[in-house]
Amino acid sequence: MQCVCTHLMWELLMFLLFSPYRECDMNFLIVETTLMPLFLFLSSLYLFHAVKVSAVEVNTPEEIFVENGTDAKLPCTFTSVEVISSAASVSWSFQPEGAATRISFFYYFNGKPYPGKDIPFKDRITWAGDLNKKDASISISNMQFRDNGTYICDVKNPPDIVVKPGEIRVRVVEKDLHAGFPTDGASGQENLTVSEGNHVFGNTSCH
């Protein structure tokens, strides 16, 4: 497509600029006026293909439920047409329930995690992803009711850019709320990974 556009643009440009009838034939002015919009259209089409920008697609569950006092994994995966490079980065932010502002609390770049040092997530964040596998997940230990809110996963893989970050609404609930879930016979731990559409119950351990 790009080659065809280039060829047609070149032919039209030569005709419009160097036609021997340009200065002496009034009919040429009509032809020139007619062809100019076509030339402009082909130019814009060429530029669209030449300066095409890709986008990272971020995927997260819409909502997860986590038991109070347990660890929670926040799943975040992405797709990108570009090879994952050292310039790829992941950032996580948090919008508390009922709040209008977001708090940035985690950054991953060049193979290194940079957890936030501020309350409420100090010393509680662990990198649980693998960018080579297009996984940008994190884990948060000792979930509390104050951790209720929306968690935003943003991935950049230049020259790909994110169109829309993934958002997860996290609901922290009482431990005994999930009583009755099937257990893993080998470990005796409750299996709380239950998918219901876009709603996910996070993995937790009950002792």
JSON list of C-alpha atoms in Angstrom, two decimals:
[
{"chain": "A", "resi": 1, "resn": "MET", "atom": "CA", "xyz": [0.00, 0.00, 0.00]},
{"chain": "A", "resi": 2, "resn": "GLN", "atom": "CA", "xyz": [2.77, 2.43, 0.92]},
{"chain": "A", "resi": 3, "resn": "CYS", "atom": "CA", "xyz": [4.65, 1.76, -2.35]},
{"chain": "A", "resi": 4, "resn": "VAL", "atom": "CA", "xyz": [1.52, 2.24, -4.44]},
{"chain": "A", "resi": 5, "resn": "CYS", "atom": "CA", "xyz": [0.73, 5.54, -2.70]},
{"chain": "A", "resi": 6, "resn": "THR", "atom": "CA", "xyz": [4.29, 6.76, -3.22]},
{"chain": "A", "resi": 7, "resn": "HIS", "atom": "CA", "xyz": [4.22, 5.93, -6.93]},
{"chain": "A", "resi": 8, "resn": "LEU", "atom": "CA", "xyz": [0.85, 7.60, -7.54]},
{"chain": "A", "resi": 9, "resn": "MET", "atom": "CA", "xyz": [1.86, 10.66, -5.54]},
{"chain": "A", "resi": 10, "resn": "TRP", "atom": "CA", "xyz": [5.05, 11.03, -7.58]},
{"chain": "A", "resi": 11, "resn": "GLU", "atom": "CA", "xyz": [3.21, 10.73, -10.90]},
{"chain": "A", "resi": 12, "resn": "LEU", "atom": "CA", "xyz": [0.57, 13.27, -9.87]},
{"chain": "A", "resi": 13, "resn": "LEU", "atom": "CA", "xyz": [3.17, 15.69, -8.56]},
{"chain": "A", "resi": 14, "resn": "MET", "atom": "CA", "xyz": [5.16, 15.55, -11.79]},
{"chain": "A", "resi": 15, "resn": "PHE", "atom": "CA", "xyz": [2.01, 16.12, -13.82]},
{"chain": "A", "resi": 16, "resn": "LEU", "atom": "CA", "xyz": [0.79, 19.02, -11.70]},
{"chain": "A", "resi": 17, "resn": "LEU", "atom": "CA", "xyz": [4.14, 20.78, -11.53]},
{"chain": "A", "resi": 18, "resn": "PHE", "atom": "CA", "xyz": [5.74, 20.16, -14.89]},
{"chain": "A", "resi": 19, "resn": "SER", "atom": "CA", "xyz": [2.96, 19.66, -17.41]},
{"chain": "A", "resi": 20, "resn": "PRO", "atom": "CA", "xyz": [3.71, 21.63, -20.64]},
{"chain": "A", "resi": 21, "resn": "TYR", "atom": "CA", "xyz": [0.09, 22.82, -20.62]},
{"chain": "A", "resi": 22, "resn": "ARG", "atom": "CA", "xyz": [0.32, 24.34, -17.16]},
{"chain": "A", "resi": 23, "resn": "GLU", "atom": "CA", "xyz": [0.93, 27.92, -18.32]},
{"chain": "A", "resi": 24, "resn": "CYS", "atom": "CA", "xyz": [-1.01, 28.02, -21.60]},
{"chain": "A", "resi": 25, "resn": "ASP", "atom": "CA", "xyz": [-4.06, 25.80, -21.35]},
{"chain": "A", "resi": 26, "resn": "MET", "atom": "CA", "xyz": [-6.97, 27.04, -19.24]},
{"chain": "A", "resi": 27, "resn": "ASN", "atom": "CA", "xyz": [-8.40, 23.53, -19.30]},
{"chain": "A", "resi": 28, "resn": "PHE", "atom": "CA", "xyz": [-5.36, 22.40, -17.37]},
{"chain": "A", "resi": 29, "resn": "LEU", "atom": "CA", "xyz": [-6.40, 24.59, -14.47]},
{"chain": "A", "resi": 30, "resn": "ILE", "atom": "CA", "xyz": [-9.64, 22.62, -14.29]},
{"chain": "A", "resi": 31, "resn": "VAL", "atom": "CA", "xyz": [-7.71, 19.33, -14.36]},
{"chain": "A", "resi": 32, "resn": "GLU", "atom": "CA", "xyz": [-5.27, 20.63, -11.75]},
{"chain": "A", "resi": 33, "resn": "THR", "atom": "CA", "xyz": [-8.10, 21.68, -9.46]},
{"chain": "A", "resi": 34, "resn": "THR", "atom": "CA", "xyz": [-9.73, 18.28, -9.87]},
{"chain": "A", "resi": 35, "resn": "LEU", "atom": "CA", "xyz": [-6.58, 16.26, -9.19]},
{"chain": "A", "resi": 36, "resn": "MET", "atom": "CA", "xyz": [-5.26, 18.28, -6.26]},
{"chain": "A", "resi": 37, "resn": "PRO", "atom": "CA", "xyz": [-7.69, 16.75, -3.70]},
{"chain": "A", "resi": 38, "resn": "LEU", "atom": "CA", "xyz": [-6.61, 13.29, -4.88]},
{"chain": "A", "resi": 39, "resn": "PHE", "atom": "CA", "xyz": [-2.98, 14.24, -4.39]},
{"chain": "A", "resi": 40, "resn": "LEU", "atom": "CA", "xyz": [-3.71, 15.50, -0.88]},
{"chain": "A", "resi": 41, "resn": "PHE", "atom": "CA", "xyz": [-5.64, 12.32, -0.05]},
{"chain": "A", "resi": 42, "resn": "LEU", "atom": "CA", "xyz": [-2.78, 10.10, -1.21]},
{"chain": "A", "resi": 43, "resn": "SER", "atom": "CA", "xyz": [-0.35, 12.23, 0.79]},
{"chain": "A", "resi": 44, "resn": "SER", "atom": "CA", "xyz": [-2.35, 11.79, 3.99]},
{"chain": "A", "resi": 45, "resn": "LEU", "atom": "CA", "xyz": [-2.70, 8.04, 3.34]},
{"chain": "A", "resi": 46, "resn": "TYR", "atom": "CA", "xyz": [1.05, 7.75, 2.87]},
{"chain": "A", "resi": 47, "resn": "LEU", "atom": "CA", "xyz": [1.76, 9.65, 6.07]},
{"chain": "A", "resi": 48, "resn": "PHE", "atom": "CA", "xyz": [-0.68, 7.44, 7.99]},
{"chain": "A", "resi": 49, "resn": "HIS", "atom": "CA", "xyz": [1.23, 4.30, 6.98]},
{"chain": "A", "resi": 50, "resn": "ALA", "atom": "CA", "xyz": [4.66, 5.89, 7.34]},
{"chain": "A", "resi": 51, "resn": "VAL", "atom": "CA", "xyz": [4.02, 7.27, 10.83]},
{"chain": "A", "resi": 52, "resn": "LYS", "atom": "CA", "xyz": [1.81, 4.47, 12.07]},
{"chain": "A", "resi": 53, "resn": "VAL", "atom": "CA", "xyz": [1.72, 4.21, 15.89]},
{"chain": "A", "resi": 54, "resn": "SER", "atom": "CA", "xyz": [1.06, 0.89, 17.56]},
{"chain": "A", "resi": 55, "resn": "ALA", "atom": "CA", "xyz": [-0.58, 0.42, 20.92]},
{"chain": "A", "resi": 56, "resn": "VAL", "atom": "CA", "xyz": [-0.13, -1.81, 23.93]},
{"chain": "A", "resi": 57, "resn": "GLU", "atom": "CA", "xyz": [-3.31, -3.59, 24.97]},
{"chain": "A", "resi": 58, "resn": "VAL", "atom": "CA", "xyz": [-3.57, -4.07, 28.74]},
{"chain": "A", "resi": 59, "resn": "ASN", "atom": "CA", "xyz": [-5.81, -6.79, 30.16]},
{"chain": "A", "resi": 60, "resn": "THR", "atom": "CA", "xyz": [-6.97, -7.06, 33.76]},
{"chain": "A", "resi": 61, "resn": "PRO", "atom": "CA", "xyz": [-9.97, -8.60, 35.53]},
{"chain": "A", "resi": 62, "resn": "GLU", "atom": "CA", "xyz": [-12.70, -6.08, 36.23]},
{"chain": "A", "resi": 63, "resn": "GLU", "atom": "CA", "xyz": [-13.02, -6.98, 39.90]},
{"chain": "A", "resi": 64, "resn": "ILE", "atom": "CA", "xyz": [-11.41, -9.28, 42.48]},
{"chain": "A", "resi": 65, "resn": "PHE", "atom": "CA", "xyz": [-12.34, -10.22, 46.05]},
{"chain": "A", "resi": 66, "resn": "VAL", "atom": "CA", "xyz": [-9.58, -10.70, 48.64]},
{"chain": "A", "resi": 67, "resn": "GLU", "atom": "CA", "xyz": [-9.83, -11.88, 52.25]},
{"chain": "A", "resi": 68, "resn": "ASN", "atom": "CA", "xyz": [-8.69, -9.48, 54.94]},
{"chain": "A", "resi": 69, "resn": "GLY", "atom": "CA", "xyz": [-5.16, -10.23, 56.18]},
{"chain": "A", "resi": 70, "resn": "THR", "atom": "CA", "xyz": [-4.16, -12.38, 53.18]},
{"chain": "A", "resi": 71, "resn": "ASP", "atom": "CA", "xyz": [-1.92, -11.74, 50.18]},
{"chain": "A", "resi": 72, "resn": "ALA", "atom": "CA", "xyz": [-3.44, -10.70, 46.86]},
{"chain": "A", "resi": 73, "resn": "LYS", "atom": "CA", "xyz": [-2.09, -11.07, 43.35]},
{"chain": "A", "resi": 74, "resn": "LEU", "atom": "CA", "xyz": [-3.26, -8.35, 40.98]},
{"chain": "A", "resi": 75, "resn": "PRO", "atom": "CA", "xyz": [-3.19, -9.91, 37.49]},
{"chain": "A", "resi": 76, "resn": "CYS", "atom": "CA", "xyz": [-2.16, -7.72, 34.57]},
{"chain": "A", "resi": 77, "resn": "THR", "atom": "CA", "xyz": [-1.18, -9.00, 31.13]},
{"chain": "A", "resi": 78, "resn": "PHE", "atom": "CA", "xyz": [-0.60, -7.13, 27.90]},
{"chain": "A", "resi": 79, "resn": "THR", "atom": "CA", "xyz": [-0.04, -7.56, 24.17]},
{"chain": "A", "resi": 80, "resn": "SER", "atom": "CA", "xyz": [2.45, -5.63, 22.04]},
{"chain": "A", "resi": 81, "resn": "VAL", "atom": "CA", "xyz": [3.58, -6.05, 18.43]},
{"chain": "A", "resi": 82, "resn": "GLU", "atom": "CA", "xyz": [7.02, -4.76, 19.35]},
{"chain": "A", "resi": 83, "resn": "VAL", "atom": "CA", "xyz": [9.78, -6.88, 20.89]},
{"chain": "A", "resi": 84, "resn": "ILE", "atom": "CA", "xyz": [9.98, -6.33, 24.64]},
{"chain": "A", "resi": 85, "resn": "SER", "atom": "CA", "xyz": [13.00, -4.10, 25.20]},
{"chain": "A", "resi": 86, "resn": "SER", "atom": "CA", "xyz": [14.85, -2.64, 28.17]},
{"chain": "A", "resi": 87, "resn": "ALA", "atom": "CA", "xyz": [12.80, 0.53, 27.64]},
{"chain": "A", "resi": 88, "resn": "ALA", "atom": "CA", "xyz": [9.58, -1.29, 28.58]},
{"chain": "A", "resi": 89, "resn": "SER", "atom": "CA", "xyz": [8.07, -0.16, 31.87]},
{"chain": "A", "resi": 90, "resn": "VAL", "atom": "CA", "xyz": [5.16, -0.88, 34.19]},
{"chain": "A", "resi": 91, "resn": "SER", "atom": "CA", "xyz": [3.53, 1.48, 36.65]},
{"chain": "A", "resi": 92, "resn": "TRP", "atom": "CA", "xyz": [0.80, 0.78, 39.17]},
{"chain": "A", "resi": 93, "resn": "SER", "atom": "CA", "xyz": [-1.37, 3.37, 40.87]},
{"chain": "A", "resi": 94, "resn": "PHE", "atom": "CA", "xyz": [-4.21, 3.21, 43.38]},
{"chain": "A", "resi": 95, "resn": "GLN", "atom": "CA", "xyz": [-7.42, 5.17, 43.71]},
{"chain": "A", "resi": 96, "resn": "PRO", "atom": "CA", "xyz": [-8.95, 4.61, 47.16]},
{"chain": "A", "resi": 97, "resn": "GLU", "atom": "CA", "xyz": [-12.65, 3.91, 47.44]},
{"chain": "A", "resi": 98, "resn": "GLY", "atom": "CA", "xyz": [-14.53, 7.21, 47.25]},
{"chain": "A", "resi": 99, "resn": "ALA", "atom": "CA", "xyz": [-11.40, 9.27, 46.42]},
{"chain": "A", "resi": 100, "resn": "ALA", "atom": "CA", "xyz": [-10.90, 11.39, 43.31]},
{"chain": "A", "resi": 101, "resn": "THR", "atom": "CA", "xyz": [-7.10, 11.20, 43.12]},
{"chain": "A", "resi": 102, "resn": "ARG", "atom": "CA", "xyz": [-4.69, 8.39, 42.33]},
{"chain": "A", "resi": 103, "resn": "ILE", "atom": "CA", "xyz": [-1.55, 7.39, 44.20]},
{"chain": "A", "resi": 104, "resn": "SER", "atom": "CA", "xyz": [1.43, 5.95, 42.28]},
{"chain": "A", "resi": 105, "resn": "PHE", "atom": "CA", "xyz": [2.94, 3.18, 44.39]},
{"chain": "A", "resi": 106, "resn": "PHE", "atom": "CA", "xyz": [4.97, 0.88, 42.12]},
{"chain": "A", "resi": 107, "resn": "TYR", "atom": "CA", "xyz": [7.26, 1.19, 39.09]},
{"chain": "A", "resi": 108, "resn": "TYR", "atom": "CA", "xyz": [9.14, -1.47, 37.13]},
{"chain": "A", "resi": 109, "resn": "PHE", "atom": "CA", "xyz": [11.85, -0.54, 34.63]},
{"chain": "A", "resi": 110, "resn": "ASN", "atom": "CA", "xyz": [14.94, -2.12, 33.09]},
{"chain": "A", "resi": 111, "resn": "GLY", "atom": "CA", "xyz": [14.41, -5.38, 34.96]},
{"chain": "A", "resi": 112, "resn": "LYS", "atom": "CA", "xyz": [14.16, -3.75, 38.38]},
{"chain": "A", "resi": 113, "resn": "PRO", "atom": "CA", "xyz": [11.12, -3.16, 40.62]},
{"chain": "A", "resi": 114, "resn": "TYR", "atom": "CA", "xyz": [10.77, 0.13, 42.47]},
{"chain": "A", "resi": 115, "resn": "PRO", "atom": "CA", "xyz": [8.12, -0.31, 45.19]},
{"chain": "A", "resi": 116, "resn": "GLY", "atom": "CA", "xyz": [6.71, 2.79, 46.79]},
{"chain": "A", "resi": 117, "resn": "LYS", "atom": "CA", "xyz": [8.01, 3.74, 50.22]},
{"chain": "A", "resi": 118, "resn": "ASP", "atom": "CA", "xyz": [4.89, 5.55, 51.35]},
{"chain": "A", "resi": 119, "resn": "ILE", "atom": "CA", "xyz": [2.00, 4.27, 53.43]},
{"chain": "A", "resi": 120, "resn": "PRO", "atom": "CA", "xyz": [-0.23, 2.36, 52.83]},
{"chain": "A", "resi": 121, "resn": "PHE", "atom": "CA", "xyz": [1.88, 0.03, 50.64]},
{"chain": "A", "resi": 122, "resn": "LYS", "atom": "CA", "xyz": [5.32, 0.32, 52.22]},
{"chain": "A", "resi": 123, "resn": "ASP", "atom": "CA", "xyz": [7.17, -3.04, 52.24]},
{"chain": "A", "resi": 124, "resn": "ARG", "atom": "CA", "xyz": [4.06, -4.85, 50.98]},
{"chain": "A", "resi": 125, "resn": "ILE", "atom": "CA", "xyz": [4.57, -4.91, 47.19]},
{"chain": "A", "resi": 126, "resn": "THR", "atom": "CA", "xyz": [6.24, -7.77, 45.29]},
{"chain": "A", "resi": 127, "resn": "TRP", "atom": "CA", "xyz": [6.82, -7.99, 41.55]},
{"chain": "A", "resi": 128, "resn": "ALA", "atom": "CA", "xyz": [4.97, -11.09, 40.30]},
{"chain": "A", "resi": 129, "resn": "GLY", "atom": "CA", "xyz": [5.25, -10.56, 36.55]},
{"chain": "A", "resi": 130, "resn": "ASP", "atom": "CA", "xyz": [7.58, -11.34, 33.68]},
{"chain": "A", "resi": 131, "resn": "LEU", "atom": "CA", "xyz": [7.73, -8.81, 30.85]},
{"chain": "A", "resi": 132, "resn": "ASN", "atom": "CA", "xyz": [9.15, -11.40, 28.44]},
{"chain": "A", "resi": 133, "resn": "LYS", "atom": "CA", "xyz": [5.90, -13.31, 28.98]},
{"chain": "A", "resi": 134, "resn": "LYS", "atom": "CA", "xyz": [3.92, -10.06, 28.77]},
{"chain": "A", "resi": 135, "resn": "ASP", "atom": "CA", "xyz": [2.91, -10.30, 32.40]},
{"chain": "A", "resi": 136, "resn": "ALA", "atom": "CA", "xyz": [2.90, -7.14, 34.55]},
{"chain": "A", "resi": 137, "resn": "SER", "atom": "CA", "xyz": [1.27, -8.57, 37.68]},
{"chain": "A", "resi": 138, "resn": "ILE", "atom": "CA", "xyz": [2.14, -7.63, 41.26]},
{"chain": "A", "resi": 139, "resn": "SER", "atom": "CA", "xyz": [1.35, -9.05, 44.71]},
{"chain": "A", "resi": 140, "resn": "ILE", "atom": "CA", "xyz": [0.32, -7.11, 47.80]},
{"chain": "A", "resi": 141, "resn": "SER", "atom": "CA", "xyz": [0.75, -8.71, 51.22]},
{"chain": "A", "resi": 142, "resn": "ASN", "atom": "CA", "xyz": [-1.54, -8.42, 54.24]},
{"chain": "A", "resi": 143, "resn": "MET", "atom": "CA", "xyz": [-4.53, -6.84, 52.52]},
{"chain": "A", "resi": 144, "resn": "GLN", "atom": "CA", "xyz": [-6.60, -4.55, 54.74]},
{"chain": "A", "resi": 145, "resn": "PHE", "atom": "CA", "xyz": [-10.03, -2.97, 54.40]},
{"chain": "A", "resi": 146, "resn": "ARG", "atom": "CA", "xyz": [-8.35, 0.37, 53.71]},
{"chain": "A", "resi": 147, "resn": "ASP", "atom": "CA", "xyz": [-6.96, -1.20, 50.52]},
{"chain": "A", "resi": 148, "resn": "ASN", "atom": "CA", "xyz": [-10.42, -1.24, 48.93]},
{"chain": "A", "resi": 149, "resn": "GLY", "atom": "CA", "xyz": [-10.41, 0.72, 45.70]},
{"chain": "A", "resi": 150, "resn": "THR", "atom": "CA", "xyz": [-9.29, 0.70, 42.07]},
{"chain": "A", "resi": 151, "resn": "TYR", "atom": "CA", "xyz": [-5.81, -0.42, 41.02]},
{"chain": "A", "resi": 152, "resn": "ILE", "atom": "CA", "xyz": [-4.50, 0.80, 37.66]},
{"chain": "A", "resi": 153, "resn": "CYS", "atom": "CA", "xyz": [-1.90, -1.10, 35.61]},
{"chain": "A", "resi": 154, "resn": "ASP", "atom": "CA", "xyz": [-0.11, 0.94, 32.92]},
{"chain": "A", "resi": 155, "resn": "VAL", "atom": "CA", "xyz": [2.39, -0.65, 30.51]},
{"chain": "A", "resi": 156, "resn": "LYS", "atom": "CA", "xyz": [4.65, 1.08, 27.99]},
{"chain": "A", "resi": 157, "resn": "ASN", "atom": "CA", "xyz": [6.82, -0.68, 25.41]},
{"chain": "A", "resi": 158, "resn": "PRO", "atom": "CA", "xyz": [8.25, 2.03, 23.12]},
{"chain": "A", "resi": 159, "resn": "PRO", "atom": "CA", "xyz": [7.40, 2.72, 20.39]},
{"chain": "A", "resi": 160, "resn": "ASP", "atom": "CA", "xyz": [4.11, 1.07, 21.44]},
{"chain": "A", "resi": 161, "resn": "ILE", "atom": "CA", "xyz": [2.01, 3.22, 23.74]},
{"chain": "A", "resi": 162, "resn": "VAL", "atom": "CA", "xyz": [-0.92, 2.39, 25.97]},
{"chain": "A", "resi": 163, "resn": "VAL", "atom": "CA", "xyz": [-4.35, 3.39, 24.70]},
{"chain": "A", "resi": 164, "resn": "LYS", "atom": "CA", "xyz": [-6.08, 2.64, 28.00]},
{"chain": "A", "resi": 165, "resn": "PRO", "atom": "CA", "xyz": [-4.54, 1.25, 31.21]},
{"chain": "A", "resi": 166, "resn": "GLY", "atom": "CA", "xyz": [-6.13, -1.77, 32.88]},
{"chain": "A", "resi": 167, "resn": "GLU", "atom": "CA", "xyz": [-8.23, -1.16, 35.98]},
{"chain": "A", "resi": 168, "resn": "ILE", "atom": "CA", "xyz": [-9.07, -3.65, 38.75]},
{"chain": "A", "resi": 169, "resn": "ARG", "atom": "CA", "xyz": [-11.58, -2.96, 41.46]},
{"chain": "A", "resi": 170, "resn": "VAL", "atom": "CA", "xyz": [-10.41, -4.73, 44.63]},
{"chain": "A", "resi": 171, "resn": "ARG", "atom": "CA", "xyz": [-12.86, -5.61, 47.38]},
{"chain": "A", "resi": 172, "resn": "VAL", "atom": "CA", "xyz": [-11.39, -6.75, 50.71]},
{"chain": "A", "resi": 173, "resn": "VAL", "atom": "CA", "xyz": [-13.83, -8.97, 52.64]},
{"chain": "A", "resi": 174, "resn": "GLU", "atom": "CA", "xyz": [-13.94, -10.82, 55.96]},
{"chain": "A", "resi": 175, "resn": "LYS", "atom": "CA", "xyz": [-12.07, -14.13, 56.04]},
{"chain": "A", "resi": 176, "resn": "ASP", "atom": "CA", "xyz": [-15.03, -16.30, 56.97]},
{"chain": "A", "resi": 177, "resn": "LEU", "atom": "CA", "xyz": [-17.09, -14.88, 54.08]},
{"chain": "A", "resi": 178, "resn": "HIS", "atom": "CA", "xyz": [-15.60, -17.54, 51.79]},
{"chain": "A", "resi": 179, "resn": "ALA", "atom": "CA", "xyz": [-16.28, -20.49, 54.10]},
{"chain": "A", "resi": 180, "resn": "GLY", "atom": "CA", "xyz": [-17.43, -23.51, 52.16]},
{"chain": "A", "resi": 181, "resn": "PHE", "atom": "CA", "xyz": [-15.16, -23.13, 49.16]},
{"chain": "A", "resi": 182, "resn": "PRO", "atom": "CA", "xyz": [-13.54, -26.42, 48.00]},
{"chain": "A", "resi": 183, "resn": "THR", "atom": "CA", "xyz": [-10.18, -27.18, 49.54]},
{"chain": "A", "resi": 184, "resn": "ASP", "atom": "CA", "xyz": [-7.00, -28.58, 48.08]},
{"chain": "A", "resi": 185, "resn": "GLY", "atom": "CA", "xyz": [-6.66, -32.00, 49.69]},
{"chain": "A", "resi": 186, "resn": "ALA", "atom": "CA", "xyz": [-2.88, -32.01, 49.44]},
{"chain": "A", "resi": 187, "resn": "SER", "atom": "CA", "xyz": [-2.28, -28.70, 51.19]},
{"chain": "A", "resi": 188, "resn": "GLY", "atom": "CA", "xyz": [-5.47, -28.18, 53.16]},
{"chain": "A", "resi": 189, "resn": "GLN", "atom": "CA", "xyz": [-5.69, -24.65, 51.75]},
{"chain": "A", "resi": 190, "resn": "GLU", "atom": "CA", "xyz": [-8.89, -23.15, 50.49]},
{"chain": "A", "resi": 191, "resn": "ASN", "atom": "CA", "xyz": [-9.03, -22.75, 46.75]},
{"chain": "A", "resi": 192, "resn": "LEU", "atom": "CA", "xyz": [-10.52, -19.29, 46.26]},
{"chain": "A", "resi": 193, "resn": "THR", "atom": "CA", "xyz": [-9.71, -18.86, 42.60]},
{"chain": "A", "resi": 194, "resn": "VAL", "atom": "CA", "xyz": [-13.19, -18.65, 41.16]},
{"chain": "A", "resi": 195, "resn": "SER", "atom": "CA", "xyz": [-13.89, -16.88, 37.88]},
{"chain": "A", "resi": 196, "resn": "GLU", "atom": "CA", "xyz": [-17.30, -15.39, 37.31]},
{"chain": "A", "resi": 197, "resn": "GLY", "atom": "CA", "xyz": [-17.16, -13.46, 34.06]},
{"chain": "A", "resi": 198, "resn": "ASN", "atom": "CA", "xyz": [-14.77, -10.62, 34.76]},
{"chain": "A", "resi": 199, "resn": "HIS", "atom": "CA", "xyz": [-14.98, -11.13, 38.52]},
{"chain": "A", "resi": 200, "resn": "VAL", "atom": "CA", "xyz": [-12.17, -13.10, 40.17]},
{"chain": "A", "resi": 201, "resn": "PHE", "atom": "CA", "xyz": [-11.75, -14.36, 43.71]},
{"chain": "A", "resi": 202, "resn": "GLY", "atom": "CA", "xyz": [-8.07, -14.11, 44.56]},
{"chain": "A", "resi": 203, "resn": "ASN", "atom": "CA", "xyz": [-5.87, -16.96, 45.80]},
{"chain": "A", "resi": 204, "resn": "THR", "atom": "CA", "xyz": [-5.53, -16.97, 49.57]},
{"chain": "A", "resi": 205, "resn": "SER", "atom": "CA", "xyz": [-4.41, -19.42, 52.22]},
{"chain": "A", "resi": 206, "resn": "CYS", "atom": "CA", "xyz": [-6.45, -20.17, 55.32]},
{"chain": "A", "resi": 207, "resn": "HIS", "atom": "CA", "xyz": [-4.74, -21.86, 58.25]}
]
